[in-house]
mmCIF file of C-alpha atoms in Angstrom:
data_model
loop_
_atom_site.group_PDB
_atom_site.id
_atom_site.type_symbol
_atom_site.label_atom_id
_atom_site.label_comp_id
_atom_site.label_asym_id
_atom_site.label_seq_id
_atom_site.Cartn_x
_atom_site.Cartn_y
_atom_site.Cartn_z
ATOM 1 C CA MET A 1 -20.570 4.078 9.326
ATOM 2 C CA PRO A 2 -17.502 3.345 7.134
ATOM 3 C CA LEU A 3 -17.480 4.797 3.634
ATOM 4 C CA ILE A 4 -16.801 1.313 2.233
ATOM 5 C CA ARG A 5 -17.945 -1.802 4.087
ATOM 6 C CA LEU A 6 -17.412 -5.334 2.839
ATOM 7 C CA ALA A 7 -18.975 -8.159 4.859
ATOM 8 C CA ASP A 8 -18.152 -11.803 4.081
ATOM 9 C CA VAL A 9 -17.699 -10.981 0.372
ATOM 10 C CA SER A 10 -16.818 -13.754 -2.054
ATOM 11 C CA LYS A 11 -16.236 -14.039 -5.773
ATOM 12 C CA VAL A 12 -16.249 -17.470 -7.392
ATOM 13 C CA TYR A 13 -15.632 -17.959 -11.111
ATOM 14 C CA PRO A 14 -17.173 -21.052 -12.710
ATOM 15 C CA PRO A 15 -14.944 -23.736 -14.260
ATOM 16 C CA LEU A 16 -13.500 -22.780 -17.640
ATOM 17 C CA ALA A 17 -13.709 -26.317 -18.967
ATOM 18 C CA ARG A 18 -15.453 -29.580 -18.208
ATOM 19 C CA GLY A 19 -13.756 -31.316 -15.329
ATOM 20 C CA ALA A 20 -12.040 -28.129 -14.122
ATOM 21 C CA SER A 21 -12.639 -26.623 -10.704
ATOM 22 C CA ALA A 22 -14.299 -23.345 -9.868
ATOM 23 C CA LEU A 23 -11.919 -20.519 -8.930
ATOM 24 C CA THR A 24 -12.507 -18.691 -5.658
ATOM 25 C CA ALA A 25 -10.796 -15.342 -6.201
ATOM 26 C CA VAL A 26 -12.163 -13.622 -3.084
ATOM 27 C CA ASP A 27 -13.070 -15.767 -0.101
ATOM 28 C CA GLY A 28 -15.128 -14.349 2.756
ATOM 29 C CA VAL A 29 -13.505 -10.904 2.925
ATOM 30 C CA SER A 30 -14.743 -8.393 5.484
ATOM 31 C CA LEU A 31 -13.191 -4.922 5.488
ATOM 32 C CA ASP A 32 -14.124 -1.420 6.650
ATOM 33 C CA ILE A 33 -12.579 1.628 4.966
ATOM 34 C CA GLU A 34 -13.269 4.979 6.579
ATOM 35 C CA ALA A 35 -13.748 8.251 4.708
ATOM 36 C CA GLY A 36 -10.358 9.903 4.250
ATOM 37 C CA ASP A 37 -8.357 6.682 4.506
ATOM 38 C CA VAL A 38 -5.541 5.759 2.171
ATOM 39 C CA TYR A 39 -5.980 2.022 2.456
ATOM 40 C CA GLY A 40 -3.413 -0.295 0.907
ATOM 41 C CA VAL A 41 -4.395 -3.792 -0.196
ATOM 42 C CA ILE A 42 -1.270 -5.814 -0.859
ATOM 43 C CA GLY A 43 -0.721 -9.351 -2.062
ATOM 44 C CA TYR A 44 1.175 -11.443 -4.540
ATOM 45 C CA SER A 45 -0.187 -12.205 -8.010
ATOM 46 C CA GLY A 46 -3.375 -14.228 -7.718
ATOM 47 C CA ALA A 47 -4.107 -13.150 -4.144
ATOM 48 C CA GLY A 48 -7.449 -11.620 -5.187
ATOM 49 C CA LYS A 49 -6.646 -7.958 -4.623
ATOM 50 C CA SER A 50 -7.544 -6.688 -8.126
ATOM 51 C CA THR A 51 -10.760 -8.714 -8.086
ATOM 52 C CA LEU A 52 -11.586 -7.053 -4.772
ATOM 53 C CA ALA A 53 -11.186 -3.624 -6.395
ATOM 54 C CA ARG A 54 -13.528 -4.627 -9.217
ATOM 55 C CA LEU A 55 -16.099 -5.746 -6.656
ATOM 56 C CA ILE A 56 -15.925 -2.380 -4.882
ATOM 57 C CA ASN A 57 -16.772 -0.452 -8.057
ATOM 58 C CA ALA A 58 -19.206 -3.145 -9.228
ATOM 59 C CA LEU A 59 -17.332 -4.005 -12.414
ATOM 60 C CA GLU A 60 -17.686 -7.581 -11.151
ATOM 61 C CA PRO A 61 -20.772 -8.877 -9.329
ATOM 62 C CA ALA A 62 -20.097 -10.492 -5.962
ATOM 63 C CA THR A 63 -21.009 -14.155 -5.597
ATOM 64 C CA GLY A 64 -21.896 -13.661 -1.955
ATOM 65 C CA GLY A 65 -21.773 -11.221 0.919
ATOM 66 C CA SER A 66 -22.547 -7.537 1.269
ATOM 67 C CA ILE A 67 -20.829 -4.456 -0.185
ATOM 68 C CA GLN A 68 -21.964 -1.051 1.040
ATOM 69 C CA ILE A 69 -20.773 2.273 -0.344
ATOM 70 C CA ASP A 70 -21.612 5.191 1.932
ATOM 71 C CA GLY A 71 -24.255 3.055 3.649
ATOM 72 C CA ARG A 72 -25.905 1.845 0.452
ATOM 73 C CA GLU A 73 -25.944 -1.833 -0.494
ATOM 74 C CA ILE A 74 -24.652 -2.241 -4.047
ATOM 75 C CA VAL A 75 -24.890 -6.019 -4.457
ATOM 76 C CA GLY A 76 -27.888 -6.672 -6.672
ATOM 77 C CA LEU A 77 -28.385 -3.101 -7.883
ATOM 78 C CA PRO A 78 -29.636 -2.788 -11.471
ATOM 79 C CA GLU A 79 -27.056 -1.744 -14.054
ATOM 80 C CA ARG A 80 -28.490 1.754 -14.497
ATOM 81 C CA GLU A 81 -27.984 2.497 -10.816
ATOM 82 C CA LEU A 82 -24.531 0.897 -10.871
ATOM 83 C CA ARG A 83 -23.482 3.251 -13.667
ATOM 84 C CA ARG A 84 -24.535 6.189 -11.519
ATOM 85 C CA LEU A 85 -22.644 4.704 -8.563
ATOM 86 C CA ARG A 86 -19.431 4.360 -10.595
ATOM 87 C CA LEU A 87 -19.396 8.116 -11.261
ATOM 88 C CA GLY A 88 -18.502 8.463 -7.581
ATOM 89 C CA ILE A 89 -15.656 5.937 -7.793
ATOM 90 C CA GLY A 90 -12.647 6.865 -9.923
ATOM 91 C CA MET A 91 -10.151 4.229 -11.035
ATOM 92 C CA ILE A 92 -6.596 4.296 -12.345
ATOM 93 C CA PHE A 93 -4.716 1.360 -13.797
ATOM 94 C CA GLN A 94 -1.216 0.064 -14.413
ATOM 95 C CA GLN A 95 -1.510 0.374 -18.215
ATOM 96 C CA PHE A 96 -3.142 3.856 -18.198
ATOM 97 C CA ASN A 97 -6.013 2.794 -20.556
ATOM 98 C CA LEU A 98 -6.045 6.093 -22.450
ATOM 99 C CA PHE A 99 -7.737 6.573 -25.812
ATOM 100 C CA GLY A 100 -4.879 6.863 -28.281
ATOM 101 C CA SER A 101 -6.962 8.726 -30.842
ATOM 102 C CA LYS A 102 -8.060 11.395 -28.361
ATOM 103 C CA THR A 103 -6.070 14.317 -27.021
ATOM 104 C CA VAL A 104 -5.240 14.665 -23.331
ATOM 105 C CA GLU A 105 -8.143 17.036 -22.742
ATOM 106 C CA GLN A 106 -10.519 14.762 -24.641
ATOM 107 C CA ASN A 107 -9.442 11.794 -22.505
ATOM 108 C CA VAL A 108 -10.096 13.772 -19.323
ATOM 109 C CA ALA A 109 -13.439 15.009 -20.649
ATOM 110 C CA TYR A 110 -14.704 11.535 -21.556
ATOM 111 C CA PRO A 111 -16.422 10.560 -18.250
ATOM 112 C CA LEU A 112 -18.049 13.992 -18.093
ATOM 113 C CA GLN A 113 -19.414 13.564 -21.599
ATOM 114 C CA VAL A 114 -20.832 10.168 -20.665
ATOM 115 C CA ALA A 115 -22.488 11.763 -17.629
ATOM 116 C CA GLY A 116 -24.062 14.477 -19.802
ATOM 117 C CA THR A 117 -22.193 17.366 -18.165
ATOM 118 C CA PRO A 118 -23.027 20.760 -19.755
ATOM 119 C CA ARG A 119 -20.313 21.978 -22.116
ATOM 120 C CA ALA A 120 -19.215 25.053 -20.136
ATOM 121 C CA GLU A 121 -19.023 23.084 -16.888
ATOM 122 C CA LEU A 122 -17.145 20.288 -18.654
ATOM 123 C CA ARG A 123 -14.592 22.701 -20.094
ATOM 124 C CA ALA A 124 -13.949 24.325 -16.723
ATOM 125 C CA ARG A 125 -13.592 20.970 -14.961
ATOM 126 C CA VAL A 126 -11.138 19.612 -17.531
ATOM 127 C CA ASP A 127 -8.997 22.746 -17.231
ATOM 128 C CA GLU A 128 -9.099 22.486 -13.430
ATOM 129 C CA MET A 129 -8.013 18.845 -13.427
ATOM 130 C CA LEU A 130 -5.186 19.408 -15.908
ATOM 131 C CA ARG A 131 -3.882 22.253 -13.738
ATOM 132 C CA PHE A 132 -4.109 20.046 -10.650
ATOM 133 C CA VAL A 133 -1.986 17.276 -12.206
ATOM 134 C CA GLY A 134 0.408 19.741 -13.868
ATOM 135 C CA LEU A 135 -0.450 19.025 -17.499
ATOM 136 C CA SER A 136 -2.147 22.188 -18.740
ATOM 137 C CA ASP A 137 0.554 22.546 -21.397
ATOM 138 C CA LYS A 138 -0.204 19.035 -22.719
ATOM 139 C CA ALA A 139 -3.943 19.531 -23.218
ATOM 140 C CA ARG A 140 -3.807 19.075 -27.003
ATOM 141 C CA SER A 141 -1.125 16.372 -27.017
ATOM 142 C CA HIS A 142 -1.917 12.725 -27.746
ATOM 143 C CA PRO A 143 -0.900 9.875 -25.398
ATOM 144 C CA GLU A 144 1.880 8.733 -27.748
ATOM 145 C CA GLN A 145 3.611 12.079 -27.152
ATOM 146 C CA LEU A 146 3.696 11.624 -23.367
ATOM 147 C CA SER A 147 6.018 9.872 -20.933
ATOM 148 C CA GLY A 148 4.743 7.077 -18.732
ATOM 149 C CA GLY A 149 4.394 9.378 -15.754
ATOM 150 C CA GLN A 150 2.500 11.945 -17.805
ATOM 151 C CA LYS A 151 0.140 9.266 -19.097
ATOM 152 C CA GLN A 152 -0.602 8.168 -15.549
ATOM 153 C CA ARG A 153 -1.294 11.775 -14.550
ATOM 154 C CA VAL A 154 -3.787 12.003 -17.432
ATOM 155 C CA GLY A 155 -5.389 8.826 -16.087
ATOM 156 C CA ILE A 156 -5.585 10.390 -12.631
ATOM 157 C CA ALA A 157 -7.114 13.600 -14.006
ATOM 158 C CA ARG A 158 -9.709 11.554 -15.905
ATOM 159 C CA ALA A 159 -10.494 9.499 -12.782
ATOM 160 C CA LEU A 160 -11.058 12.723 -10.803
ATOM 161 C CA ALA A 161 -13.044 14.554 -13.463
ATOM 162 C CA ALA A 162 -16.458 13.584 -12.085
ATOM 163 C CA SER A 163 -15.419 14.577 -8.521
ATOM 164 C CA PRO A 164 -15.502 11.059 -7.033
ATOM 165 C CA GLY A 165 -15.314 10.493 -3.302
ATOM 166 C CA ILE A 166 -13.361 7.265 -3.795
ATOM 167 C CA LEU A 167 -10.322 6.543 -5.967
ATOM 168 C CA LEU A 168 -9.206 2.972 -6.689
ATOM 169 C CA ALA A 169 -5.547 2.744 -7.751
ATOM 170 C CA ASP A 170 -4.872 -0.730 -9.171
ATOM 171 C CA GLU A 171 -1.085 -1.231 -9.522
ATOM 172 C CA ALA A 172 -0.944 2.402 -10.641
ATOM 173 C CA THR A 173 2.853 2.700 -10.312
ATOM 174 C CA SER A 174 3.959 -0.793 -11.362
ATOM 175 C CA ALA A 175 4.903 0.293 -14.901
ATOM 176 C CA LEU A 176 6.819 3.389 -13.792
ATOM 177 C CA ASP A 177 10.462 4.004 -12.912
ATOM 178 C CA PRO A 178 11.329 4.867 -9.279
ATOM 179 C CA ASP A 179 11.527 8.640 -9.776
ATOM 180 C CA THR A 180 8.217 8.788 -11.625
ATOM 181 C CA THR A 181 6.644 6.485 -9.037
ATOM 182 C CA GLY A 182 7.610 8.989 -6.351
ATOM 183 C CA GLU A 183 5.966 11.812 -8.316
ATOM 184 C CA VAL A 184 2.729 9.857 -8.774
ATOM 185 C CA LEU A 185 2.619 8.870 -5.090
ATOM 186 C CA ALA A 186 3.115 12.513 -4.117
ATOM 187 C CA LEU A 187 0.190 13.449 -6.382
ATOM 188 C CA LEU A 188 -2.003 10.782 -4.792
ATOM 189 C CA ARG A 189 -1.138 12.148 -1.334
ATOM 190 C CA ARG A 190 -2.246 15.604 -2.504
ATOM 191 C CA ILE A 191 -5.514 14.155 -3.778
ATOM 192 C CA ASN A 192 -6.188 12.620 -0.388
ATOM 193 C CA GLU A 193 -5.082 15.603 1.693
ATOM 194 C CA GLU A 194 -6.355 18.502 -0.437
ATOM 195 C CA LEU A 195 -9.445 17.005 -2.073
ATOM 196 C CA GLY A 196 -10.429 14.640 0.738
ATOM 197 C CA VAL A 197 -10.693 11.663 -1.607
ATOM 198 C CA THR A 198 -10.585 8.214 -0.007
ATOM 199 C CA ILE A 199 -7.999 6.089 -1.831
ATOM 200 C CA VAL A 200 -7.778 2.309 -2.056
ATOM 201 C CA VAL A 201 -4.319 1.294 -3.272
ATOM 202 C CA ILE A 202 -4.014 -2.165 -4.844
ATOM 203 C CA THR A 203 -0.361 -3.175 -5.080
ATOM 204 C CA HIS A 204 2.258 -5.884 -4.724
ATOM 205 C CA GLU A 205 4.915 -3.333 -3.719
ATOM 206 C CA MET A 206 5.388 -2.796 -0.005
ATOM 207 C CA ASP A 207 7.334 0.431 -0.538
ATOM 208 C CA VAL A 208 4.195 1.933 -2.152
ATOM 209 C CA VAL A 209 2.248 1.048 0.996
ATOM 210 C CA GLN A 210 5.046 2.480 3.139
ATOM 211 C CA GLN A 211 5.094 5.818 1.305
ATOM 212 C CA LEU A 212 1.363 6.331 0.753
ATOM 213 C CA ALA A 213 -1.027 4.297 2.875
ATOM 214 C CA THR A 214 -2.314 4.909 6.390
ATOM 215 C CA LYS A 215 -3.751 1.406 6.770
ATOM 216 C CA VAL A 216 -3.054 -1.889 5.021
ATOM 217 C CA ALA A 217 -4.692 -5.258 4.457
ATOM 218 C CA VAL A 218 -2.582 -8.230 3.357
ATOM 219 C CA MET A 219 -4.275 -10.731 1.049
ATOM 220 C CA GLU A 220 -3.336 -14.345 0.390
ATOM 221 C CA ALA A 221 -5.392 -16.955 -1.493
ATOM 222 C CA GLY A 222 -8.433 -14.678 -1.627
ATOM 223 C CA ARG A 223 -8.477 -13.898 2.098
ATOM 224 C CA ILE A 224 -7.299 -11.009 4.237
ATOM 225 C CA VAL A 225 -4.741 -12.546 6.578
ATOM 226 C CA GLU A 226 -3.554 -9.401 8.355
ATOM 227 C CA ARG A 227 -4.661 -5.780 8.593
ATOM 228 C CA GLY A 228 -4.128 -2.633 10.595
ATOM 229 C CA PRO A 229 -2.376 0.738 10.630
ATOM 230 C CA VAL A 230 0.695 0.602 8.402
ATOM 231 C CA PHE A 231 3.102 1.330 11.244
ATOM 232 C CA ASP A 232 1.711 -1.511 13.364
ATOM 233 C CA VAL A 233 1.852 -4.031 10.520
ATOM 234 C CA PHE A 234 5.367 -2.983 9.498
ATOM 235 C CA SER A 235 6.799 -2.960 12.995
ATOM 236 C CA ALA A 236 5.240 -6.240 14.177
ATOM 237 C CA PRO A 237 4.095 -8.419 11.231
ATOM 238 C CA ARG A 238 2.377 -11.604 12.415
ATOM 239 C CA GLU A 239 1.842 -13.683 9.279
ATOM 240 C CA ALA A 240 4.576 -15.257 7.156
ATOM 241 C CA VAL A 241 3.370 -13.553 3.964
ATOM 242 C CA THR A 242 3.389 -10.176 5.718
ATOM 243 C CA ARG A 243 6.917 -10.739 6.994
ATOM 244 C CA ARG A 244 8.033 -11.494 3.423
ATOM 245 C CA PHE A 245 6.535 -8.239 2.179
ATOM 246 C CA VAL A 246 7.993 -6.210 5.046
ATOM 247 C CA SER A 247 11.429 -7.737 4.468
ATOM 248 C CA THR A 248 11.481 -6.179 0.973
ATOM 249 C CA VAL A 249 11.722 -2.702 2.506
ATOM 250 C CA VAL A 250 12.914 -3.384 6.049
ATOM 251 C CA ARG A 251 15.837 -5.552 7.125
ATOM 252 C CA THR A 252 14.468 -7.165 10.253
ATOM 253 C CA VAL A 253 16.281 -10.027 12.006
ATOM 254 C CA PRO A 254 18.858 -12.285 10.371
ATOM 255 C CA SER A 255 17.711 -15.705 9.205
ATOM 256 C CA PRO A 256 19.529 -18.752 10.621
ATOM 257 C CA GLU A 257 21.645 -18.886 7.458
ATOM 258 C CA GLU A 258 22.493 -15.180 7.680
ATOM 259 C CA ALA A 259 23.237 -15.545 11.391
ATOM 260 C CA ALA A 260 25.755 -18.309 10.647
ATOM 261 C CA VAL A 261 27.552 -16.028 8.180
ATOM 262 C CA LEU A 262 27.540 -13.155 10.680
ATOM 263 C CA ARG A 263 28.983 -15.349 13.422
ATOM 264 C CA ALA A 264 31.783 -16.443 11.096
ATOM 265 C CA ARG A 265 32.634 -12.828 10.228
ATOM 266 C CA HIS A 266 32.298 -11.092 13.593
ATOM 267 C CA ARG A 267 33.624 -11.703 17.095
ATOM 268 C CA GLY A 268 31.410 -11.624 20.161
ATOM 269 C CA ARG A 269 27.756 -12.273 20.899
ATOM 270 C CA LEU A 270 25.082 -11.250 18.387
ATOM 271 C CA VAL A 271 22.089 -9.378 19.800
ATOM 272 C CA THR A 272 19.139 -7.924 17.876
ATOM 273 C CA LEU A 273 17.782 -4.656 19.321
ATOM 274 C CA SER A 274 14.253 -3.648 18.253
ATOM 275 C CA PHE A 275 13.341 0.053 18.303
ATOM 276 C CA SER A 276 9.878 1.598 18.009
ATOM 277 C CA ASP A 277 7.623 4.181 19.635
ATOM 278 C CA GLY A 278 7.994 3.975 23.390
ATOM 279 C CA SER A 279 11.408 2.317 23.426
ATOM 280 C CA ALA A 280 14.715 3.933 24.236
ATOM 281 C CA SER A 281 16.391 5.623 21.284
ATOM 282 C CA GLN A 282 19.200 4.045 19.302
ATOM 283 C CA GLY A 283 21.576 6.733 20.558
ATOM 284 C CA ASP A 284 20.701 6.127 24.225
ATOM 285 C CA VAL A 285 21.146 2.357 23.910
ATOM 286 C CA PHE A 286 24.470 2.656 22.116
ATOM 287 C CA ALA A 287 25.652 5.183 24.716
ATOM 288 C CA GLU A 288 24.855 2.741 27.529
ATOM 289 C CA ILE A 289 26.771 -0.019 25.740
ATOM 290 C CA ALA A 290 29.758 2.317 25.350
ATOM 291 C CA GLN A 291 29.613 3.326 29.027
ATOM 292 C CA ALA A 292 29.819 -0.356 29.954
ATOM 293 C CA GLY A 293 33.072 -0.524 28.000
ATOM 294 C CA VAL A 294 31.741 -3.146 25.579
ATOM 295 C CA PRO A 295 33.026 -2.913 21.988
ATOM 296 C CA LEU A 296 30.040 -2.754 19.590
ATOM 297 C CA GLU A 297 29.822 -3.479 15.865
ATOM 298 C CA LEU A 298 26.630 -2.965 13.868
ATOM 299 C CA VAL A 299 26.333 -6.014 11.604
ATOM 300 C CA TYR A 300 22.743 -6.195 10.299
ATOM 301 C CA GLY A 301 19.434 -4.324 10.048
ATOM 302 C CA GLY A 302 18.329 -0.727 9.834
ATOM 303 C CA ILE A 303 15.862 1.938 10.973
ATOM 304 C CA THR A 304 12.850 2.710 8.770
ATOM 305 C CA ASP A 305 10.491 5.690 8.692
ATOM 306 C CA VAL A 306 6.769 5.070 8.174
ATOM 307 C CA ARG A 307 4.794 8.316 7.855
ATOM 308 C CA GLY A 308 7.036 10.121 10.319
ATOM 309 C CA ARG A 309 7.349 7.274 12.832
ATOM 310 C CA ALA A 310 10.609 5.359 13.076
ATOM 311 C CA PHE A 311 11.145 1.722 13.930
ATOM 312 C CA GLY A 312 13.676 -0.922 13.111
ATOM 313 C CA HIS A 313 15.876 -3.803 14.164
ATOM 314 C CA LEU A 314 19.642 -3.582 14.575
ATOM 315 C CA THR A 315 21.794 -6.649 15.139
ATOM 316 C CA VAL A 316 25.052 -5.848 16.897
ATOM 317 C CA ALA A 317 28.125 -7.863 17.850
ATOM 318 C CA LEU A 318 29.147 -7.303 21.480
ATOM 319 C CA ASP A 319 32.729 -8.367 22.134
ATOM 320 C CA ALA A 320 33.318 -8.773 25.856
ATOM 321 C CA ALA A 321 33.255 -11.394 28.578
ATOM 322 C CA ASP A 322 29.905 -12.938 29.522
ATOM 323 C CA ASP A 323 30.066 -11.496 33.058
ATOM 324 C CA VAL A 324 30.125 -8.037 31.476
ATOM 325 C CA ILE A 325 27.574 -8.621 28.721
ATOM 326 C CA ASP A 326 24.960 -10.478 30.802
ATOM 327 C CA PRO A 327 24.210 -7.631 33.260
ATOM 328 C CA LEU A 328 24.352 -5.136 30.370
ATOM 329 C CA LEU A 329 21.662 -7.071 28.470
ATOM 330 C CA ALA A 330 19.544 -7.269 31.616
ATOM 331 C CA ARG A 331 19.629 -3.461 31.901
ATOM 332 C CA LEU A 332 18.994 -2.904 28.203
ATOM 333 C CA GLY A 333 16.084 -5.354 28.214
ATOM 334 C CA ALA A 334 14.164 -2.984 30.465
ATOM 335 C CA ARG A 335 14.508 -0.198 27.894
ATOM 336 C CA VAL A 336 14.282 -1.888 24.498
ATOM 337 C CA ALA A 337 13.153 -5.235 23.094
ATOM 338 C CA LEU A 338 16.157 -7.452 22.448
ATOM 339 C CA THR A 339 16.818 -10.999 21.304
ATOM 340 C CA GLU A 340 20.131 -12.793 21.371
ATOM 341 C CA VAL A 341 20.942 -14.652 18.178
ATOM 342 C CA PRO A 342 21.604 -18.297 19.177
ATOM 343 C CA ARG A 343 25.255 -19.265 19.079
#
């Protein structure tokens, strides 16, 4: 049984004004998230991904469908039971949502106070969480004295204070600079690997998915249009929206317009070579081209690493006669996927 199971879930908001239409934010979504997953949910603004997160922790009631957390149906639960459920689901946000009037340790202690945690246990847990996120020396500081990355680490410590089994990260790095984003993503990996927390990452940034997630679902217009292990989705995206996201971190194949520019700049025939698990290596393919005596120029693309597995697409210009290139491509086609860019 998955830790989180959504079956045909929908969320429809009523019209805001007379004559307006209802808004379907989530439309028939089904999704299984296993314990221990780091599951990315990616989509453009308005795709429904943040609404989906709020349905998972019952901050929004579903209009239809079933949501189960650890085998328990949460749709229709009374508010008192939902409050108890939320103690097991931590959440961090883009804007940190810290109490400005409280110190760092008071912010982290807040959910434990709400839960009625005994004082000695609360004190020990706050100290433990501040050590884990590297902010023990900031315990008595106020949020205004912290950097953006430090504020997000306080938010993470607060979200973990009640020892949740699930952590929802809603655009948690969108307000951070690249270096700080890397630090926060590294912390989230530690939370998953060392504490065993299942993480659902809501984002519009494909590089966050690339660095952190093990699986990904792509949302568009309230629906999940593509899903799977991150490597599979990155290396062979099927849907147009997925290809747009992947292209932000991976240079795949040249568009017709780019191909026209490449043909004007480079002599020879343009061929795109696609590398992934199970194919010949880039070095082996290039060595075979060199042995055939065919001049090669790399003109487009790159190789990308996704959680230790490499894949990519390289477009090369091969400058030789057709009676030399044609048999070479026939041999290479048995070892690696290739596509010739139309002349």
